[in-house]
mmCIF file of C-alpha atoms and ligand atoms in Angstrom:
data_model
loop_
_atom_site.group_PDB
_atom_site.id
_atom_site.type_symbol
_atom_site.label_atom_id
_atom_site.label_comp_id
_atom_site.label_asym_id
_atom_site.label_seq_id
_atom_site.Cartn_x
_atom_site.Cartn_y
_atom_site.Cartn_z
ATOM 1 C CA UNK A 1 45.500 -30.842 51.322
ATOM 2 C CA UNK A 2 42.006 -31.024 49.862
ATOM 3 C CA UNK A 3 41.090 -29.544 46.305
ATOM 4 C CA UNK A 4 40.108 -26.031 46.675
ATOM 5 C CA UNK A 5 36.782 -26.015 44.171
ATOM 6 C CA UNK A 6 36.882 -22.637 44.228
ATOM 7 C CA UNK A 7 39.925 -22.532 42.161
ATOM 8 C CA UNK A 8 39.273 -21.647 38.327
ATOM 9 C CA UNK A 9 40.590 -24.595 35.555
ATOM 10 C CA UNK A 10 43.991 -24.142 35.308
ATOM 11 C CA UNK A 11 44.519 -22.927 31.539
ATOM 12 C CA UNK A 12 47.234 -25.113 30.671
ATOM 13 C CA UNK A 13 48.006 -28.773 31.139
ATOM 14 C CA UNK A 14 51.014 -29.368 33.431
ATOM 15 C CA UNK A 15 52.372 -31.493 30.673
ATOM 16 C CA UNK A 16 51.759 -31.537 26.854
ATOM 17 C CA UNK A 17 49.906 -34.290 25.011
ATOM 18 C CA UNK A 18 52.818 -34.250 22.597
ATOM 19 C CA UNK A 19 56.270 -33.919 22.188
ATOM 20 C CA UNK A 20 58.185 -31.404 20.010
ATOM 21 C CA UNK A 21 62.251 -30.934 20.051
ATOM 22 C CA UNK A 22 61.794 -27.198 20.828
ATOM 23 C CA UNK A 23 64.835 -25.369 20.479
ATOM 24 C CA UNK A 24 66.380 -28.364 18.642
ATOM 25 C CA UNK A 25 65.099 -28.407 15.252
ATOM 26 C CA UNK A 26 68.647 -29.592 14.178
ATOM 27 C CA UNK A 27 67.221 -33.285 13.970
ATOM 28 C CA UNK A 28 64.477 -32.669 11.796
ATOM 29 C CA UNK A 29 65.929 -29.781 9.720
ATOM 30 C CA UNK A 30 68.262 -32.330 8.809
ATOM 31 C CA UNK A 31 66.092 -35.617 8.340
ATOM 32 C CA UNK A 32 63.776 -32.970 6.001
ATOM 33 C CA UNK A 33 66.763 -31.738 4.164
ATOM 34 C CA UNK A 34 68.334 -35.228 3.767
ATOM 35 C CA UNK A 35 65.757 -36.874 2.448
ATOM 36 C CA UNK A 36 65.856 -38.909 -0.530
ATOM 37 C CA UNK A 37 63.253 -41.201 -1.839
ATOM 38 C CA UNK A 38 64.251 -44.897 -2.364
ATOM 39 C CA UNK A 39 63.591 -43.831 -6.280
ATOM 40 C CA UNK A 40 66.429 -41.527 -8.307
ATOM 41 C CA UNK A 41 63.989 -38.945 -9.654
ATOM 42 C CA UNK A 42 61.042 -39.164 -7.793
ATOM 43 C CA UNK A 43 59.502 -36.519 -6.180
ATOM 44 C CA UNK A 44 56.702 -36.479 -3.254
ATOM 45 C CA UNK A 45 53.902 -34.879 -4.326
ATOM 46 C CA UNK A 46 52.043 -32.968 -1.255
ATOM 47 C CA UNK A 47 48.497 -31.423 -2.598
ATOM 48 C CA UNK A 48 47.186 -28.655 0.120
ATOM 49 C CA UNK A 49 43.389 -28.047 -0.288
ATOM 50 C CA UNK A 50 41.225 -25.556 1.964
ATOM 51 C CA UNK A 51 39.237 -22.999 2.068
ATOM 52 C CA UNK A 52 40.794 -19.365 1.075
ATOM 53 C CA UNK A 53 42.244 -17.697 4.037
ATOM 54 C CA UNK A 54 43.517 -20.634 5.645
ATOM 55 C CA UNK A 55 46.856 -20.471 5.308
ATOM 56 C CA UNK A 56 48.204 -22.769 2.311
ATOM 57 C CA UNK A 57 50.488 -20.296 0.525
ATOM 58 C CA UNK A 58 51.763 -19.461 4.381
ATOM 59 C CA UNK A 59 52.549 -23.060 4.942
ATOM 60 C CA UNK A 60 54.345 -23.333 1.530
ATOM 61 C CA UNK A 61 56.406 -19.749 1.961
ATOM 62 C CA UNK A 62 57.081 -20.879 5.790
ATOM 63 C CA UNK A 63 58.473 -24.443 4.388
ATOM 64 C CA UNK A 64 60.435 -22.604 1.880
ATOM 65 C CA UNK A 65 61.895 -19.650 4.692
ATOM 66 C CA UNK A 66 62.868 -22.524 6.887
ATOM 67 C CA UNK A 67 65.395 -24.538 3.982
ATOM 68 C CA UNK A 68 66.349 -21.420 2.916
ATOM 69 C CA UNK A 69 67.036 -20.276 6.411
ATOM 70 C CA UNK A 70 65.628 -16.729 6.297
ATOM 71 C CA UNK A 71 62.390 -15.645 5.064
ATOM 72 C CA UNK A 72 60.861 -16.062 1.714
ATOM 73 C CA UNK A 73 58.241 -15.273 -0.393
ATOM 74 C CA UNK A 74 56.912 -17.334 -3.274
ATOM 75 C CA UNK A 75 53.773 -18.020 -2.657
ATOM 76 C CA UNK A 76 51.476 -15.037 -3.177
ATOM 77 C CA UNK A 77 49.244 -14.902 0.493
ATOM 78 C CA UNK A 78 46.067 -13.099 -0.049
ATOM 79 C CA UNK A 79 45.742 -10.582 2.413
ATOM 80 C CA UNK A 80 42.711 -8.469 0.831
ATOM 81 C CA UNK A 81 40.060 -10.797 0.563
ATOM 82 C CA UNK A 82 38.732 -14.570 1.390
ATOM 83 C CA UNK A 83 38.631 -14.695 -2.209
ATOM 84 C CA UNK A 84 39.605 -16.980 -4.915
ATOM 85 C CA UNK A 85 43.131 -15.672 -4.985
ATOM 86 C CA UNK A 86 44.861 -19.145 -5.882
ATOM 87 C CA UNK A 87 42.385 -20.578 -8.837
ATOM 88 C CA UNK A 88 45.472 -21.514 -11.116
ATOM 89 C CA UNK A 89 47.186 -24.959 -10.471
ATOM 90 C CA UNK A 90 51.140 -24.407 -9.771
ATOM 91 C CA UNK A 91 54.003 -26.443 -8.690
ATOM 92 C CA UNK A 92 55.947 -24.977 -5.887
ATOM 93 C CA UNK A 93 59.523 -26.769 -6.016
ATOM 94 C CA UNK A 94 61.665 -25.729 -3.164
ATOM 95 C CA UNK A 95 66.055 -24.993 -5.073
ATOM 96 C CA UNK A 96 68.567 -26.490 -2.989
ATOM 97 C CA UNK A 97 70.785 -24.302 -1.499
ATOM 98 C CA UNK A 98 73.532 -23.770 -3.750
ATOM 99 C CA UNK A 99 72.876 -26.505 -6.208
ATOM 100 C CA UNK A 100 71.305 -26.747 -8.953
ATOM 101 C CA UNK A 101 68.958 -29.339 -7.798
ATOM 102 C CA UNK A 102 65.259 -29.331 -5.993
ATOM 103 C CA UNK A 103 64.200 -30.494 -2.733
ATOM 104 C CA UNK A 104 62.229 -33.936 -3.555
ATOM 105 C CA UNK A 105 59.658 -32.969 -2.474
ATOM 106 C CA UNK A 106 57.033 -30.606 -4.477
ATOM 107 C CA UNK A 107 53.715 -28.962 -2.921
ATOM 108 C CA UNK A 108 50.588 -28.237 -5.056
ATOM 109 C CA UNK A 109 47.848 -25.331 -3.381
ATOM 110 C CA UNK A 110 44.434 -25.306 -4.116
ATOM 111 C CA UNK A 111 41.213 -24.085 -2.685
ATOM 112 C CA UNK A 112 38.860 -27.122 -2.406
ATOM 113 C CA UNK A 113 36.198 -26.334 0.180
ATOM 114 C CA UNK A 114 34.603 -23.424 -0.757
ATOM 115 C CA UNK A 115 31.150 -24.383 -1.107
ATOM 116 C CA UNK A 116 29.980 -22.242 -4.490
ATOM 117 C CA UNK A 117 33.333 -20.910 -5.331
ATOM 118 C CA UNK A 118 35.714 -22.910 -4.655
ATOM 119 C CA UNK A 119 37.646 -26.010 -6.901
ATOM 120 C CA UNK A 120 35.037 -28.725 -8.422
ATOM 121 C CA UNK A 121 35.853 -31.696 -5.981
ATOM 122 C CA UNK A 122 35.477 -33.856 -9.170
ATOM 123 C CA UNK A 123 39.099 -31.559 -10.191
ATOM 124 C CA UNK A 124 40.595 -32.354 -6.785
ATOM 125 C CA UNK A 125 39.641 -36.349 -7.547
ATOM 126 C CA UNK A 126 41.438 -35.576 -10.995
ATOM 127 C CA UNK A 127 44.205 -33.932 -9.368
ATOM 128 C CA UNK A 128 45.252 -36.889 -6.705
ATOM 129 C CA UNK A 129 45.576 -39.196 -9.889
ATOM 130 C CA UNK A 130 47.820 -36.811 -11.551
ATOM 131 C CA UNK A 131 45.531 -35.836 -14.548
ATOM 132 C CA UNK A 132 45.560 -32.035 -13.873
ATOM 133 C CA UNK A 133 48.619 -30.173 -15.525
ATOM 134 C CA UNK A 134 50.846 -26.881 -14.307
ATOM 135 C CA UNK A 135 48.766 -23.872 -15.378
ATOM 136 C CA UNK A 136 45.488 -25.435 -15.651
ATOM 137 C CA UNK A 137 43.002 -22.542 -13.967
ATOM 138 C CA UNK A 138 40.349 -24.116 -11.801
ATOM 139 C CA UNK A 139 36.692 -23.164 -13.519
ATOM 140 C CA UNK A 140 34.362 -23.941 -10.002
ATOM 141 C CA UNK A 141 31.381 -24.282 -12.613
ATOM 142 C CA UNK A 142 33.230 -27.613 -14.707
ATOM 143 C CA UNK A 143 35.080 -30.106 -14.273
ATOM 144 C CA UNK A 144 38.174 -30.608 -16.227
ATOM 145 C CA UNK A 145 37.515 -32.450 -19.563
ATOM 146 C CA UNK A 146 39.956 -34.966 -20.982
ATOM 147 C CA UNK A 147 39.808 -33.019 -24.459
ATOM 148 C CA UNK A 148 41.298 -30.298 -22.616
ATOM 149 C CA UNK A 149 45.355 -29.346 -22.975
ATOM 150 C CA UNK A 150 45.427 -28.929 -19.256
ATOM 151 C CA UNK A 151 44.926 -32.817 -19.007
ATOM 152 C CA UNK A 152 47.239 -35.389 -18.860
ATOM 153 C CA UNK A 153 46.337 -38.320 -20.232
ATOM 154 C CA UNK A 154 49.381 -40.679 -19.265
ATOM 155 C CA UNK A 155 50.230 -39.275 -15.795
ATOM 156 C CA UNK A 156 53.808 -40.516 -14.174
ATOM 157 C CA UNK A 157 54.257 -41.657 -10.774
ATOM 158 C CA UNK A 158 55.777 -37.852 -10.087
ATOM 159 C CA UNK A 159 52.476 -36.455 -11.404
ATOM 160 C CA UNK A 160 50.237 -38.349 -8.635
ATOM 161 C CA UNK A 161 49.391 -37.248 -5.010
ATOM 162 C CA UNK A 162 51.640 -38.649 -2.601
ATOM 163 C CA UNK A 163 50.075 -36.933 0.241
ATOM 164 C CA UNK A 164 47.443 -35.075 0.635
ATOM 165 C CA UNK A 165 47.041 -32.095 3.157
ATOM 166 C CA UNK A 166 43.439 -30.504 4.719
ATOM 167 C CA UNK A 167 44.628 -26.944 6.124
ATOM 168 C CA UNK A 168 42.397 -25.384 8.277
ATOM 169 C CA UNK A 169 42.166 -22.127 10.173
ATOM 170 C CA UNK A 170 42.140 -23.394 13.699
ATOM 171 C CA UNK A 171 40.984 -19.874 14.900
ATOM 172 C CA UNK A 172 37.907 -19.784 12.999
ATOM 173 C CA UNK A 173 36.691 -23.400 13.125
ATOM 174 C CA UNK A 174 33.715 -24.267 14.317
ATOM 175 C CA UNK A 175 31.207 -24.217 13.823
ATOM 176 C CA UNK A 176 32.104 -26.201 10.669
ATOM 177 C CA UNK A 177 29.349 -26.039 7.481
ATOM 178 C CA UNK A 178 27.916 -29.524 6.860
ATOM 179 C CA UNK A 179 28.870 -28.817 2.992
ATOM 180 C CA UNK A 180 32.537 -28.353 4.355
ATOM 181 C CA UNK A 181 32.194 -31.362 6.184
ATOM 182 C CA UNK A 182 30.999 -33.493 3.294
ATOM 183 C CA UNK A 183 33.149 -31.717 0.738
ATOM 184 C CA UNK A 184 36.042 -32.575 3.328
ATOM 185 C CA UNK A 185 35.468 -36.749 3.435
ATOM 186 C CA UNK A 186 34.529 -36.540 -0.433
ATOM 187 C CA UNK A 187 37.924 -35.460 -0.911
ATOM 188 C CA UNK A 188 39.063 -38.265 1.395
ATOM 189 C CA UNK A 189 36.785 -40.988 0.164
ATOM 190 C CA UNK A 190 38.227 -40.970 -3.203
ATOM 191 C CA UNK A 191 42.428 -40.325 -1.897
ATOM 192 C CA UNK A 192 41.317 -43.277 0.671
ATOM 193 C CA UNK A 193 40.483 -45.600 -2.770
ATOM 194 C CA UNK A 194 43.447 -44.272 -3.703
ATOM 195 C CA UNK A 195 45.509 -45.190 -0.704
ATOM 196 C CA UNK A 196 47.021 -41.662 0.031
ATOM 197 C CA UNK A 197 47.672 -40.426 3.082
ATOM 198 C CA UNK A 198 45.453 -37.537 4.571
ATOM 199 C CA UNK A 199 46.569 -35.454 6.970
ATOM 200 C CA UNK A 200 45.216 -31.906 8.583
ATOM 201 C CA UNK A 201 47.337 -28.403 9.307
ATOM 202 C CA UNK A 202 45.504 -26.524 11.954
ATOM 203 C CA UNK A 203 46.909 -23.010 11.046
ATOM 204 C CA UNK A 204 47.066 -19.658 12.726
ATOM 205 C CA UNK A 205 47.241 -21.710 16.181
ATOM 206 C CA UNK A 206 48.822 -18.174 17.745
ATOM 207 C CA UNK A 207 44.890 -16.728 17.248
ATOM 208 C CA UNK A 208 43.547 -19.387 19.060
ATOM 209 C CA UNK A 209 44.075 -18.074 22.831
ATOM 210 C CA UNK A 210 46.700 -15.385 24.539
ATOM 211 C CA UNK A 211 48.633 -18.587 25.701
ATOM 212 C CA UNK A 212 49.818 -20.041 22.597
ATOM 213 C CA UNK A 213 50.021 -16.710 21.121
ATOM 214 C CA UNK A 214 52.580 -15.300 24.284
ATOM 215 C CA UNK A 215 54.384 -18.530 23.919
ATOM 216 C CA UNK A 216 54.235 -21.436 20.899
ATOM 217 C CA UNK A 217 55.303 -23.603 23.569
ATOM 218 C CA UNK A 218 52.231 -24.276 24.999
ATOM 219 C CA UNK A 219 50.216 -25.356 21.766
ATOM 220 C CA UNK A 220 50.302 -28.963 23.097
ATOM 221 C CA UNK A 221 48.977 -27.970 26.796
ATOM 222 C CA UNK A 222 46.109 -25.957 25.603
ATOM 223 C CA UNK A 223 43.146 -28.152 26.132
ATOM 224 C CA UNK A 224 40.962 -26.459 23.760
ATOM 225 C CA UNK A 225 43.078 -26.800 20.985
ATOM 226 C CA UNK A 226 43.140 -30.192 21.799
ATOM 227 C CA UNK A 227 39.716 -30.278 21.958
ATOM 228 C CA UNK A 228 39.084 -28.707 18.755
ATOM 229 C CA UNK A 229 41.393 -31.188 16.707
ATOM 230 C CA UNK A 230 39.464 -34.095 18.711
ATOM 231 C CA UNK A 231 35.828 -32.953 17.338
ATOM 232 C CA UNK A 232 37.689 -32.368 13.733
ATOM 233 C CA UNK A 233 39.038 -35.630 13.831
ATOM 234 C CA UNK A 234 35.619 -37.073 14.879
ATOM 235 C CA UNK A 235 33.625 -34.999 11.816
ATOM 236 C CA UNK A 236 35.922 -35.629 8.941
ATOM 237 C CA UNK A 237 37.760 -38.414 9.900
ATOM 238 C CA UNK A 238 41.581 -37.924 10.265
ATOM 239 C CA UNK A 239 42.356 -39.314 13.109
ATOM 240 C CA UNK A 240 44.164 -37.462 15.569
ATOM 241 C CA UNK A 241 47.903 -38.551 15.051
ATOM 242 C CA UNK A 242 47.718 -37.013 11.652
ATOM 243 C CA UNK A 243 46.469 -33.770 12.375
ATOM 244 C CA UNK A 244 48.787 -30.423 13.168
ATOM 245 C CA UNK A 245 48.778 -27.107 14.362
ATOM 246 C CA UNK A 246 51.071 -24.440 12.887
ATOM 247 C CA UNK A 247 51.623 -20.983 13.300
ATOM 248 C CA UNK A 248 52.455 -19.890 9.362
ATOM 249 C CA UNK A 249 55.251 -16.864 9.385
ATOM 250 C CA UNK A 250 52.545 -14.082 8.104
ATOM 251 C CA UNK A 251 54.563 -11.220 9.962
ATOM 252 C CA UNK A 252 57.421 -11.311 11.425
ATOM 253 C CA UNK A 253 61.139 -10.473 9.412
ATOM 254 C CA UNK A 254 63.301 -13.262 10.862
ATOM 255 C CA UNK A 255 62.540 -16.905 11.364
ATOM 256 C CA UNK A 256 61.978 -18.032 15.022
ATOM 257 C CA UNK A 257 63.250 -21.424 16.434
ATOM 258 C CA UNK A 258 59.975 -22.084 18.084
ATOM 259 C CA UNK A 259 57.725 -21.793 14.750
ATOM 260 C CA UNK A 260 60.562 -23.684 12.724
ATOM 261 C CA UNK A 261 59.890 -26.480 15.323
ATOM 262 C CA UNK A 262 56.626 -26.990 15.082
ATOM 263 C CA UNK A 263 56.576 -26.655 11.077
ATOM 264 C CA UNK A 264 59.168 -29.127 10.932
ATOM 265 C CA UNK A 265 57.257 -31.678 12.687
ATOM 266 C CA UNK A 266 54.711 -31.751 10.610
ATOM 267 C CA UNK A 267 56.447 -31.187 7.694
ATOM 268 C CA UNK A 268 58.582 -34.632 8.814
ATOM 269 C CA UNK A 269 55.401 -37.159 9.233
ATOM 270 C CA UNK A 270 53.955 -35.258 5.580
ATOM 271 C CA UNK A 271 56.810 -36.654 4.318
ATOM 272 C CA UNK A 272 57.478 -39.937 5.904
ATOM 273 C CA UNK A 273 53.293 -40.345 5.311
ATOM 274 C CA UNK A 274 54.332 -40.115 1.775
ATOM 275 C CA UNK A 275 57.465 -42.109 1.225
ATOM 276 C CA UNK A 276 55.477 -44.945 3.023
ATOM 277 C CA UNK A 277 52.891 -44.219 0.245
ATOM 278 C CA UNK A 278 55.211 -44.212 -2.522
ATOM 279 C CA UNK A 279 57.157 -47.334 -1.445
ATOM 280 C CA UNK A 280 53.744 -49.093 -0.937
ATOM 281 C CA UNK A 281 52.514 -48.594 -4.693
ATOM 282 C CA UNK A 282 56.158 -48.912 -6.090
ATOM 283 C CA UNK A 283 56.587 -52.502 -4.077
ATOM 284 C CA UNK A 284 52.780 -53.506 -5.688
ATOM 285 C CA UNK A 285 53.136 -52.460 -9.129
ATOM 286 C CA UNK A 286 56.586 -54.463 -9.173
ATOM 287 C CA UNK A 287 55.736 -57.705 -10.876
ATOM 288 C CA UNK A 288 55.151 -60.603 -8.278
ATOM 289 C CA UNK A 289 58.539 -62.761 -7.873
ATOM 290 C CA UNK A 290 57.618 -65.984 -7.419
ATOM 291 C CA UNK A 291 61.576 -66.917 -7.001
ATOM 292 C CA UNK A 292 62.195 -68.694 -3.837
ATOM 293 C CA UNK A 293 65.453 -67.709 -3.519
HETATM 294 N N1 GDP B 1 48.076 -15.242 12.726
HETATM 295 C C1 GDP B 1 48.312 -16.044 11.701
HETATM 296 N N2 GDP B 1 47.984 -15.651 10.456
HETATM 297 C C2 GDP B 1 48.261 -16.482 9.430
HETATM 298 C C3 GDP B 1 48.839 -17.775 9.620
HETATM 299 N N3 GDP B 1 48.930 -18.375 8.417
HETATM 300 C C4 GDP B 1 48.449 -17.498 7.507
HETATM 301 N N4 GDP B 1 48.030 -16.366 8.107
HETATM 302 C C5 GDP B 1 47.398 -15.190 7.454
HETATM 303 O O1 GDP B 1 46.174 -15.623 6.876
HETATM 304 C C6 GDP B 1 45.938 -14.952 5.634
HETATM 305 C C7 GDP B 1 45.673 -15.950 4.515
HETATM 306 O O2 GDP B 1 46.807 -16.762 4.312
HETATM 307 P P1 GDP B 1 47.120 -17.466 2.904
HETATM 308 O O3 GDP B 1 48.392 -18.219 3.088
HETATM 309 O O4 GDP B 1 47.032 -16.506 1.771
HETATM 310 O O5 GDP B 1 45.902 -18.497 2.779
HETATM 311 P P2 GDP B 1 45.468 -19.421 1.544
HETATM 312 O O6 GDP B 1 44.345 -18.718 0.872
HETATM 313 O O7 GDP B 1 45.021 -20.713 2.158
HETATM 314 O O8 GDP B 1 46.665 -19.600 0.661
HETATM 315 C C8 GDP B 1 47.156 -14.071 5.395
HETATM 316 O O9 GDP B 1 46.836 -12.762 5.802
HETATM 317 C C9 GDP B 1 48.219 -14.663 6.303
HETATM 318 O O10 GDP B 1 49.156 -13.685 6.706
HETATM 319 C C10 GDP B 1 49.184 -18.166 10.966
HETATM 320 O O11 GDP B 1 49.671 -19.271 11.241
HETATM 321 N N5 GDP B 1 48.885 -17.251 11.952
HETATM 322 MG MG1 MG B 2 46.873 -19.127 -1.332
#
C-alpha cells in the first residue's frame, strides 16, 4: 500500500526514544533508597537553580512524597507569584523512614536565572564550592563577601556541589532570553572547571500537549518534547542524555505510579552523576601510591 499524503503526522511516535520501567518503580525505588556512598558520612549534594515558577520546591516535595510513600510538603511552592519566593539558602534533608538517620543525599533550591532579580551568579559560583552557609539570604544586588557569617571559609567535602541541576518549565520554554542562555552556561562554565555534573529537569511536562497530559506514558513519544530538549541541549549545552522531563505532584492527594516512575529515573542518574563525581575527586585528592604492589 502506498503512503496516503493526505494523512496528518501521526502525534505520537510508535515507539519511545527512551525507556522507563513504568509500573515497576520497585527497581529504582530501591537502588534510590539503598544507596550509600563509598564514604561513611558523606552526603551528595544536589544544587537546583532556575528561574521562579519552574518547579524546584515541586521536584524536592515530589522526591520527598515518593520515600515517604504518600505526599509531602516541605518545600514551600509559590503559587501567587513568579516572584522571589525562595531567596534564603536551605538544606532540604530527606528522614529515613523510621530511623533516625537521613537519606545521603541532600538538595539545595535556588533561583539563579532571573535576569535582574534573581541569585548573583557570582553566589551560585560560591555555592558549587561550598562557601555559602544554611540561612544565608541571597541579596541579587551583591555578592557574598568572605567577611560575612554566612561564609564558610574551610568548606568540607559535604559542603560542595556534587551535582548540579538546571530545572526548567518545559511548557513555557522558548523562546529562551539570551541573558537566560548566558546566565545558564555561566553557571556551567565555572561547575565544568569544577568537574560537576550538570544535568536539566524539564518540569510541568503534563502542560506541554493533551497527550502527555491524558497519559505520562507518552512523554518519550512526543516529538516535540523531544524536540524542545534537542534545541535546549544545543543552546546551553547539556547534552541530551542528561536532560529530563518530570511532571512535579502540584495537585493531586495520592502519589501515582506513573509520575513516581519518571521522577525516579531521573532522580537515579542525579545520583549516580554524583557518586561518579564524588568518587572521582575522593580517588584524586588521595595521595599518589607509587607502591607497586
Ligand atoms: N502542571 C504542573 N505544574 C507544576 C509542576 N511542577 C510545579 N508546578 C507548579 O508550578 C508552580 C511553581 O512551582 P514551584 O515548585 O514553587 O517552583 P520554584 O519557584 O522553582 O520552586 C506551582 O504552582 C506548582 O504547583 C508540574 O510538573 N506540572
Ligand atoms: Mg521554590
Amino acid at each position: 500500500m502506498g503512503a496516503d499524503e493526505s494523512k496528518p503526522e501521526p502525534q505520537l511516535l510508535s515507539e519511545p526514544w527512551r525507556t522507563i520501567n513504568w509500573g515497576d518503580k520497585e527497581k529504582d525505588l530501591q537502588y534510590v533508597k539503598n544507596y550509600k556512598p563509598q564514604t561513611e558520612g558523606q552526603q551528595l549534594r544536589i544544587l537546583l537553580h532556575g528561574p521562579a515558577g519552574a518547579g524546584k520546591s515541586s521536584f524536592i516535595n515530589s522526591v520527598q512524597s515518593i520515600l515517604r510513600g504518600r505526599l509531602y510538603v516541605q518545600a514551600l511552592v509559590d503559587r501567587i507569584s513568579s516572584s522571589s519566593f525562595t531567596r534564603k539558602f536551605r538544606t532540604y534533608k530527606i528522614p529515613k523512614e523510621g530511623q533516625q538517620s537521613f537519606y545521603p543525599f541532600v538538595f539545595n533550591d535556588i533561583m539563579g536565572l532571573e535576569i535582574s532579580r534573581g541569585v548573583h551568579v557570582d553566589d551560585i559560583k560560591l555555592t558549587l564550592r561550598g562557601h555559602v552557609k544554611d540561612g544565608y539570604k541571597f541579596d541579587p544586588e551583591s555578592k557574598l563577601s568572605e567577611k560575612d557569617g554566612f561564609y564558610n571559609r574551610s568548606p568540607s567535602s559535604n559542603d560542595k556541589v556534587h551535582v548540579l541541576v538546571c530545572v526548567i518549565d518545559a511548557s513555557t520554554l522558548f523562546p529562551m532570553k539570551d541573558e537566560t542562555v548566558k546566565k545558564i552556561r555561566d553557571v556551567r562554565m565555572e561547575a565544568s572547571d569544577l568537574e560537576i555534573p550538570q544535568v536539566a529537569i524539564f518540569t510541568k511536562v503534563d502542560e506541554v500537549c493533551p497527550e502527555i497530559k491524558a497519559d505520562l506514558k507518552n512523554v518519550y513519544k512526543v516529538q516535540s518534547l523531544k524536540s524542545k530538549m534537542e534545541q535546549f541541549s544545543a543552546y546551553v549545552g547539556i547534552p541530551m542524555n542528561c536532560i529530563f522531563p518530570v511532571r512535579n505532584y502540584h495537585e493531586e492527594i495520592n502519589l501515582k505510579s506513573d509520575v513516581d516512575s519518571l521522577i525516579l529515573s531521573a532522580l537515579k542518574h542525579i545520583i549516580r552523576f554524583g557518586d561518579d563525581y564524588h568518587n572521582l575527586k575522593k580517588s584524586s585528592d588521595m595521595p599518589m601510591n607509587f607502591s607497586t604492589e
